[in-house]
Amino acid sequence: MGKLLTRRSLIAGLTAGLAASFISVATVASAQGVAGSYRAEGRNPDGSAYKGSVQIFESKGVLLVKWQVGNQNYSGSGTRSGDVIWVNWGDTYPVVYIRMPSGELHGTWANGKALERLIP
């Protein structure tokens, strides 16, 4: 009976240790900053494509985002929860991005009718 309890304890300890390691790695990955310069590629609600550049600044949990698409400049501010980013930019609906493991931000705007990818 003693060997069985020892094996169970060992297996439980290893399982808990592995779970803690995975949680720690996931937390570090989602805690990576998003501030920086990006190349933007997107699709407007009408299906037309666009390209541009984006700058993201991060300070005390607030994001400042500046887009340049052709001759147009846009800006907005947002927040982040893990790998999800919401940016209010003066439209009815925010831009919502998901941070991918590659560091790219994949987003949607115009209530899901338009797409944007930000490439570091």
Short mmCIF file of N, CA and C in Angstrom, two decimals:
data_model
loop_
_atom_site.label_atom_id
_atom_site.label_comp_id
_atom_site.label_asym_id
_atom_site.label_seq_id
_atom_site.Cartn_x
_atom_site.Cartn_y
_atom_site.Cartn_z
N MET A 1 0.82 -1.19 0.00
CA MET A 1 0.00 0.00 0.00
C MET A 1 0.86 1.25 0.00
N GLY A 2 2.00 1.24 0.71
CA GLY A 2 2.89 2.39 0.79
C GLY A 2 3.48 2.76 -0.55
N LYS A 3 3.85 1.74 -1.35
CA LYS A 3 4.41 2.02 -2.69
C LYS A 3 3.36 2.63 -3.60
N LEU A 4 2.12 2.19 -3.47
CA LEU A 4 1.04 2.72 -4.28
C LEU A 4 0.81 4.19 -3.96
N LEU A 5 0.79 4.56 -2.70
CA LEU A 5 0.61 5.95 -2.31
C LEU A 5 1.79 6.80 -2.79
N THR A 6 2.99 6.23 -2.72
CA THR A 6 4.16 6.97 -3.17
C THR A 6 4.08 7.23 -4.67
N ARG A 7 3.67 6.24 -5.43
CA ARG A 7 3.53 6.41 -6.88
C ARG A 7 2.45 7.45 -7.20
N ARG A 8 1.33 7.35 -6.48
CA ARG A 8 0.26 8.32 -6.70
C ARG A 8 0.75 9.72 -6.36
N SER A 9 1.48 9.85 -5.28
CA SER A 9 2.00 11.17 -4.89
C SER A 9 2.97 11.69 -5.95
N LEU A 10 3.82 10.79 -6.45
CA LEU A 10 4.78 11.18 -7.48
C LEU A 10 4.07 11.62 -8.74
N ILE A 11 3.08 10.85 -9.19
CA ILE A 11 2.33 11.19 -10.39
C ILE A 11 1.56 12.50 -10.19
N ALA A 12 0.94 12.68 -9.05
CA ALA A 12 0.21 13.91 -8.77
C ALA A 12 1.15 15.10 -8.76
N GLY A 13 2.33 14.93 -8.17
CA GLY A 13 3.30 16.02 -8.13
C GLY A 13 3.80 16.38 -9.51
N LEU A 14 4.08 15.38 -10.34
CA LEU A 14 4.53 15.64 -11.70
C LEU A 14 3.45 16.33 -12.53
N THR A 15 2.22 15.85 -12.38
CA THR A 15 1.11 16.46 -13.11
C THR A 15 0.93 17.92 -12.71
N ALA A 16 0.97 18.20 -11.42
CA ALA A 16 0.83 19.58 -10.94
C ALA A 16 1.98 20.44 -11.43
N GLY A 17 3.19 19.88 -11.42
CA GLY A 17 4.35 20.63 -11.90
C GLY A 17 4.26 20.95 -13.37
N LEU A 18 3.82 19.99 -14.18
CA LEU A 18 3.67 20.23 -15.61
C LEU A 18 2.57 21.25 -15.88
N ALA A 19 1.47 21.15 -15.16
CA ALA A 19 0.38 22.11 -15.35
C ALA A 19 0.85 23.51 -15.00
N ALA A 20 1.59 23.65 -13.91
CA ALA A 20 2.11 24.97 -13.51
C ALA A 20 3.06 25.51 -14.57
N SER A 21 3.88 24.64 -15.16
CA SER A 21 4.80 25.06 -16.21
C SER A 21 4.05 25.58 -17.42
N PHE A 22 2.99 24.85 -17.84
CA PHE A 22 2.21 25.29 -19.00
C PHE A 22 1.50 26.61 -18.71
N ILE A 23 0.94 26.75 -17.52
CA ILE A 23 0.26 27.99 -17.16
C ILE A 23 1.26 29.13 -17.14
N SER A 24 2.44 28.90 -16.61
CA SER A 24 3.46 29.93 -16.55
C SER A 24 3.89 30.36 -17.95
N VAL A 25 4.10 29.43 -18.85
CA VAL A 25 4.48 29.75 -20.23
C VAL A 25 3.36 30.51 -20.92
N ALA A 26 2.11 30.10 -20.73
CA ALA A 26 0.98 30.78 -21.35
C ALA A 26 0.86 32.21 -20.83
N THR A 27 1.06 32.39 -19.53
CA THR A 27 0.98 33.73 -18.95
C THR A 27 2.07 34.62 -19.51
N VAL A 28 3.28 34.12 -19.62
CA VAL A 28 4.38 34.90 -20.18
C VAL A 28 4.10 35.26 -21.63
N ALA A 29 3.59 34.30 -22.40
CA ALA A 29 3.31 34.56 -23.82
C ALA A 29 2.23 35.63 -23.97
N SER A 30 1.17 35.56 -23.16
CA SER A 30 0.11 36.54 -23.31
C SER A 30 0.49 37.88 -22.71
N ALA A 31 1.50 37.90 -21.85
CA ALA A 31 1.92 39.16 -21.24
C ALA A 31 2.91 39.94 -22.11
N GLN A 32 3.33 39.36 -23.22
CA GLN A 32 4.25 40.06 -24.11
C GLN A 32 3.60 41.34 -24.62
N GLY A 33 4.39 42.38 -24.69
CA GLY A 33 3.87 43.67 -25.13
C GLY A 33 3.49 43.68 -26.60
N VAL A 34 2.64 44.61 -26.95
CA VAL A 34 2.23 44.76 -28.35
C VAL A 34 2.69 46.10 -28.92
N ALA A 35 3.35 46.91 -28.12
CA ALA A 35 3.83 48.20 -28.60
C ALA A 35 4.84 47.99 -29.72
N GLY A 36 4.77 48.85 -30.74
CA GLY A 36 5.74 48.76 -31.81
C GLY A 36 5.16 49.18 -33.15
N SER A 37 5.93 48.94 -34.19
CA SER A 37 5.55 49.29 -35.56
C SER A 37 5.07 48.05 -36.29
N TYR A 38 4.02 48.21 -37.08
CA TYR A 38 3.42 47.11 -37.81
C TYR A 38 3.14 47.52 -39.25
N ARG A 39 3.16 46.53 -40.13
CA ARG A 39 2.67 46.69 -41.49
C ARG A 39 1.22 46.20 -41.47
N ALA A 40 0.31 46.97 -42.02
CA ALA A 40 -1.10 46.60 -42.01
C ALA A 40 -1.54 46.11 -43.38
N GLU A 41 -2.31 45.04 -43.37
CA GLU A 41 -2.97 44.53 -44.58
C GLU A 41 -4.41 44.28 -44.19
N GLY A 42 -5.33 44.80 -44.99
CA GLY A 42 -6.72 44.64 -44.60
C GLY A 42 -7.67 44.55 -45.77
N ARG A 43 -8.92 44.32 -45.40
CA ARG A 43 -10.00 44.24 -46.35
C ARG A 43 -11.17 45.06 -45.79
N ASN A 44 -11.59 46.06 -46.57
CA ASN A 44 -12.70 46.93 -46.18
C ASN A 44 -14.03 46.18 -46.23
N PRO A 45 -15.08 46.75 -45.64
CA PRO A 45 -16.39 46.09 -45.69
C PRO A 45 -16.89 45.80 -47.10
N ASP A 46 -16.46 46.61 -48.08
CA ASP A 46 -16.89 46.38 -49.47
C ASP A 46 -16.02 45.34 -50.19
N GLY A 47 -15.03 44.79 -49.49
CA GLY A 47 -14.17 43.76 -50.07
C GLY A 47 -12.88 44.27 -50.67
N SER A 48 -12.73 45.59 -50.81
CA SER A 48 -11.50 46.13 -51.37
C SER A 48 -10.35 45.99 -50.37
N ALA A 49 -9.17 45.79 -50.90
CA ALA A 49 -7.97 45.59 -50.07
C ALA A 49 -7.29 46.92 -49.78
N TYR A 50 -6.58 46.98 -48.68
CA TYR A 50 -5.77 48.15 -48.37
C TYR A 50 -4.50 47.72 -47.65
N LYS A 51 -3.51 48.60 -47.67
CA LYS A 51 -2.25 48.38 -46.96
C LYS A 51 -1.88 49.69 -46.28
N GLY A 52 -1.12 49.57 -45.22
CA GLY A 52 -0.69 50.77 -44.50
C GLY A 52 0.30 50.43 -43.41
N SER A 53 0.42 51.34 -42.48
CA SER A 53 1.31 51.12 -41.35
C SER A 53 0.60 51.51 -40.06
N VAL A 54 1.02 50.91 -38.97
CA VAL A 54 0.39 51.14 -37.67
C VAL A 54 1.47 51.25 -36.61
N GLN A 55 1.27 52.21 -35.73
CA GLN A 55 2.14 52.36 -34.56
C GLN A 55 1.27 52.12 -33.33
N ILE A 56 1.76 51.29 -32.42
CA ILE A 56 1.05 51.07 -31.16
C ILE A 56 1.97 51.47 -30.01
N PHE A 57 1.43 52.30 -29.15
CA PHE A 57 2.13 52.74 -27.95
C PHE A 57 1.35 52.21 -26.75
N GLU A 58 2.07 51.80 -25.71
CA GLU A 58 1.42 51.21 -24.54
C GLU A 58 1.95 51.88 -23.28
N SER A 59 1.02 52.37 -22.44
CA SER A 59 1.42 53.01 -21.20
C SER A 59 0.36 52.78 -20.13
N LYS A 60 0.76 52.16 -19.05
CA LYS A 60 -0.11 51.95 -17.88
C LYS A 60 -1.43 51.27 -18.25
N GLY A 61 -1.36 50.27 -19.11
CA GLY A 61 -2.54 49.51 -19.48
C GLY A 61 -3.40 50.13 -20.56
N VAL A 62 -3.01 51.29 -21.07
CA VAL A 62 -3.76 51.94 -22.15
C VAL A 62 -2.94 51.88 -23.43
N LEU A 63 -3.60 51.56 -24.52
CA LEU A 63 -2.94 51.49 -25.82
C LEU A 63 -3.35 52.71 -26.65
N LEU A 64 -2.40 53.29 -27.33
CA LEU A 64 -2.66 54.35 -28.30
C LEU A 64 -2.26 53.77 -29.66
N VAL A 65 -3.18 53.78 -30.60
CA VAL A 65 -2.96 53.17 -31.91
C VAL A 65 -3.10 54.25 -32.97
N LYS A 66 -2.11 54.30 -33.87
CA LYS A 66 -2.13 55.26 -34.98
C LYS A 66 -1.95 54.50 -36.28
N TRP A 67 -2.95 54.63 -37.16
CA TRP A 67 -2.93 54.00 -38.47
C TRP A 67 -2.62 55.04 -39.53
N GLN A 68 -1.89 54.64 -40.56
CA GLN A 68 -1.75 55.44 -41.78
C GLN A 68 -2.06 54.51 -42.94
N VAL A 69 -3.12 54.83 -43.65
CA VAL A 69 -3.57 54.03 -44.78
C VAL A 69 -3.71 54.99 -45.95
N GLY A 70 -2.79 54.87 -46.91
CA GLY A 70 -2.78 55.81 -48.02
C GLY A 70 -2.55 57.22 -47.49
N ASN A 71 -3.42 58.15 -47.87
CA ASN A 71 -3.32 59.53 -47.40
C ASN A 71 -4.12 59.77 -46.11
N GLN A 72 -4.74 58.74 -45.58
CA GLN A 72 -5.61 58.87 -44.41
C GLN A 72 -4.87 58.48 -43.13
N ASN A 73 -5.12 59.24 -42.07
CA ASN A 73 -4.59 58.92 -40.74
C ASN A 73 -5.76 58.71 -39.79
N TYR A 74 -5.64 57.69 -38.97
CA TYR A 74 -6.66 57.36 -37.97
C TYR A 74 -5.95 57.14 -36.65
N SER A 75 -6.65 57.38 -35.56
CA SER A 75 -6.06 57.08 -34.25
C SER A 75 -7.15 56.63 -33.31
N GLY A 76 -6.74 55.89 -32.30
CA GLY A 76 -7.68 55.41 -31.31
C GLY A 76 -6.96 54.98 -30.06
N SER A 77 -7.73 54.71 -29.02
CA SER A 77 -7.15 54.21 -27.78
C SER A 77 -7.90 52.96 -27.38
N GLY A 78 -7.20 52.11 -26.66
CA GLY A 78 -7.81 50.85 -26.31
C GLY A 78 -7.24 50.21 -25.07
N THR A 79 -7.74 49.02 -24.84
CA THR A 79 -7.31 48.23 -23.70
C THR A 79 -7.02 46.81 -24.16
N ARG A 80 -6.42 46.08 -23.26
CA ARG A 80 -6.01 44.72 -23.58
C ARG A 80 -6.33 43.81 -22.41
N SER A 81 -6.80 42.63 -22.73
CA SER A 81 -7.01 41.58 -21.74
C SER A 81 -6.37 40.32 -22.30
N GLY A 82 -5.17 40.00 -21.81
CA GLY A 82 -4.43 38.86 -22.35
C GLY A 82 -4.08 39.10 -23.80
N ASP A 83 -4.56 38.26 -24.68
CA ASP A 83 -4.25 38.37 -26.10
C ASP A 83 -5.36 39.06 -26.90
N VAL A 84 -6.35 39.62 -26.23
CA VAL A 84 -7.45 40.31 -26.90
C VAL A 84 -7.30 41.81 -26.68
N ILE A 85 -7.40 42.57 -27.78
CA ILE A 85 -7.21 44.02 -27.74
C ILE A 85 -8.43 44.68 -28.36
N TRP A 86 -8.99 45.70 -27.68
CA TRP A 86 -10.10 46.48 -28.19
C TRP A 86 -9.63 47.90 -28.39
N VAL A 87 -9.88 48.47 -29.56
CA VAL A 87 -9.45 49.84 -29.85
C VAL A 87 -10.66 50.64 -30.34
N ASN A 88 -11.01 51.67 -29.59
CA ASN A 88 -12.04 52.61 -30.02
C ASN A 88 -11.37 53.66 -30.89
N TRP A 89 -11.88 53.85 -32.08
CA TRP A 89 -11.24 54.76 -33.03
C TRP A 89 -12.22 55.74 -33.65
N GLY A 90 -13.36 55.96 -32.98
CA GLY A 90 -14.33 56.94 -33.43
C GLY A 90 -15.45 56.37 -34.27
N ASP A 91 -15.40 55.10 -34.58
CA ASP A 91 -16.47 54.44 -35.32
C ASP A 91 -17.47 53.87 -34.31
N THR A 92 -18.61 53.41 -34.77
CA THR A 92 -19.60 52.81 -33.89
C THR A 92 -19.05 51.57 -33.20
N TYR A 93 -18.26 50.79 -33.93
CA TYR A 93 -17.72 49.54 -33.41
C TYR A 93 -16.20 49.63 -33.27
N PRO A 94 -15.64 49.03 -32.22
CA PRO A 94 -14.18 49.06 -32.06
C PRO A 94 -13.50 48.08 -33.01
N VAL A 95 -12.21 48.25 -33.15
CA VAL A 95 -11.38 47.23 -33.80
C VAL A 95 -11.05 46.24 -32.70
N VAL A 96 -11.19 44.96 -32.98
CA VAL A 96 -10.86 43.92 -32.01
C VAL A 96 -9.79 43.04 -32.62
N TYR A 97 -8.64 42.98 -31.94
CA TYR A 97 -7.51 42.18 -32.40
C TYR A 97 -7.29 41.00 -31.46
N ILE A 98 -6.75 39.95 -32.01
CA ILE A 98 -6.24 38.81 -31.24
C ILE A 98 -4.75 38.73 -31.52
N ARG A 99 -3.95 38.68 -30.47
CA ARG A 99 -2.49 38.53 -30.64
C ARG A 99 -2.18 37.07 -30.91
N MET A 100 -1.55 36.81 -32.05
CA MET A 100 -1.21 35.46 -32.46
C MET A 100 0.16 35.08 -31.87
N PRO A 101 0.47 33.79 -31.76
CA PRO A 101 1.79 33.38 -31.24
C PRO A 101 2.96 33.97 -32.02
N SER A 102 2.75 34.27 -33.29
CA SER A 102 3.81 34.85 -34.13
C SER A 102 4.07 36.32 -33.80
N GLY A 103 3.18 36.94 -33.02
CA GLY A 103 3.29 38.37 -32.73
C GLY A 103 2.41 39.21 -33.63
N GLU A 104 1.83 38.60 -34.66
CA GLU A 104 0.89 39.32 -35.51
C GLU A 104 -0.38 39.60 -34.72
N LEU A 105 -1.08 40.65 -35.12
CA LEU A 105 -2.39 40.96 -34.56
C LEU A 105 -3.41 40.77 -35.67
N HIS A 106 -4.39 39.89 -35.45
CA HIS A 106 -5.44 39.65 -36.42
C HIS A 106 -6.71 40.28 -35.88
N GLY A 107 -7.32 41.15 -36.69
CA GLY A 107 -8.45 41.88 -36.17
C GLY A 107 -9.62 41.98 -37.12
N THR A 108 -10.68 42.50 -36.55
CA THR A 108 -11.89 42.76 -37.31
C THR A 108 -12.43 44.12 -36.89
N TRP A 109 -13.09 44.78 -37.82
CA TRP A 109 -13.71 46.06 -37.53
C TRP A 109 -14.99 46.18 -38.34
N ALA A 110 -15.72 47.27 -38.21
CA ALA A 110 -17.01 47.45 -38.89
C ALA A 110 -17.97 46.31 -38.52
N ASN A 111 -17.97 45.99 -37.22
CA ASN A 111 -18.85 44.94 -36.69
C ASN A 111 -18.64 43.60 -37.39
N GLY A 112 -17.36 43.28 -37.66
CA GLY A 112 -17.01 42.00 -38.26
C GLY A 112 -17.08 41.97 -39.78
N LYS A 113 -17.39 43.09 -40.42
CA LYS A 113 -17.49 43.13 -41.88
C LYS A 113 -16.19 43.43 -42.55
N ALA A 114 -15.15 43.80 -41.78
CA ALA A 114 -13.84 44.13 -42.33
C ALA A 114 -12.77 43.43 -41.51
N LEU A 115 -11.64 43.14 -42.15
CA LEU A 115 -10.56 42.41 -41.51
C LEU A 115 -9.26 43.21 -41.60
N GLU A 116 -8.39 42.98 -40.61
CA GLU A 116 -7.07 43.62 -40.66
C GLU A 116 -6.06 42.71 -39.98
N ARG A 117 -4.87 42.67 -40.59
CA ARG A 117 -3.76 41.92 -40.02
C ARG A 117 -2.60 42.89 -39.85
N LEU A 118 -2.05 42.92 -38.63
CA LEU A 118 -0.88 43.76 -38.35
C LEU A 118 0.33 42.84 -38.21
N ILE A 119 1.35 43.12 -38.99
CA ILE A 119 2.54 42.27 -39.06
C ILE A 119 3.72 43.06 -38.50
N PRO A 120 4.36 42.54 -37.44
CA PRO A 120 5.49 43.28 -36.85
C PRO A 120 6.65 43.43 -37.81
#
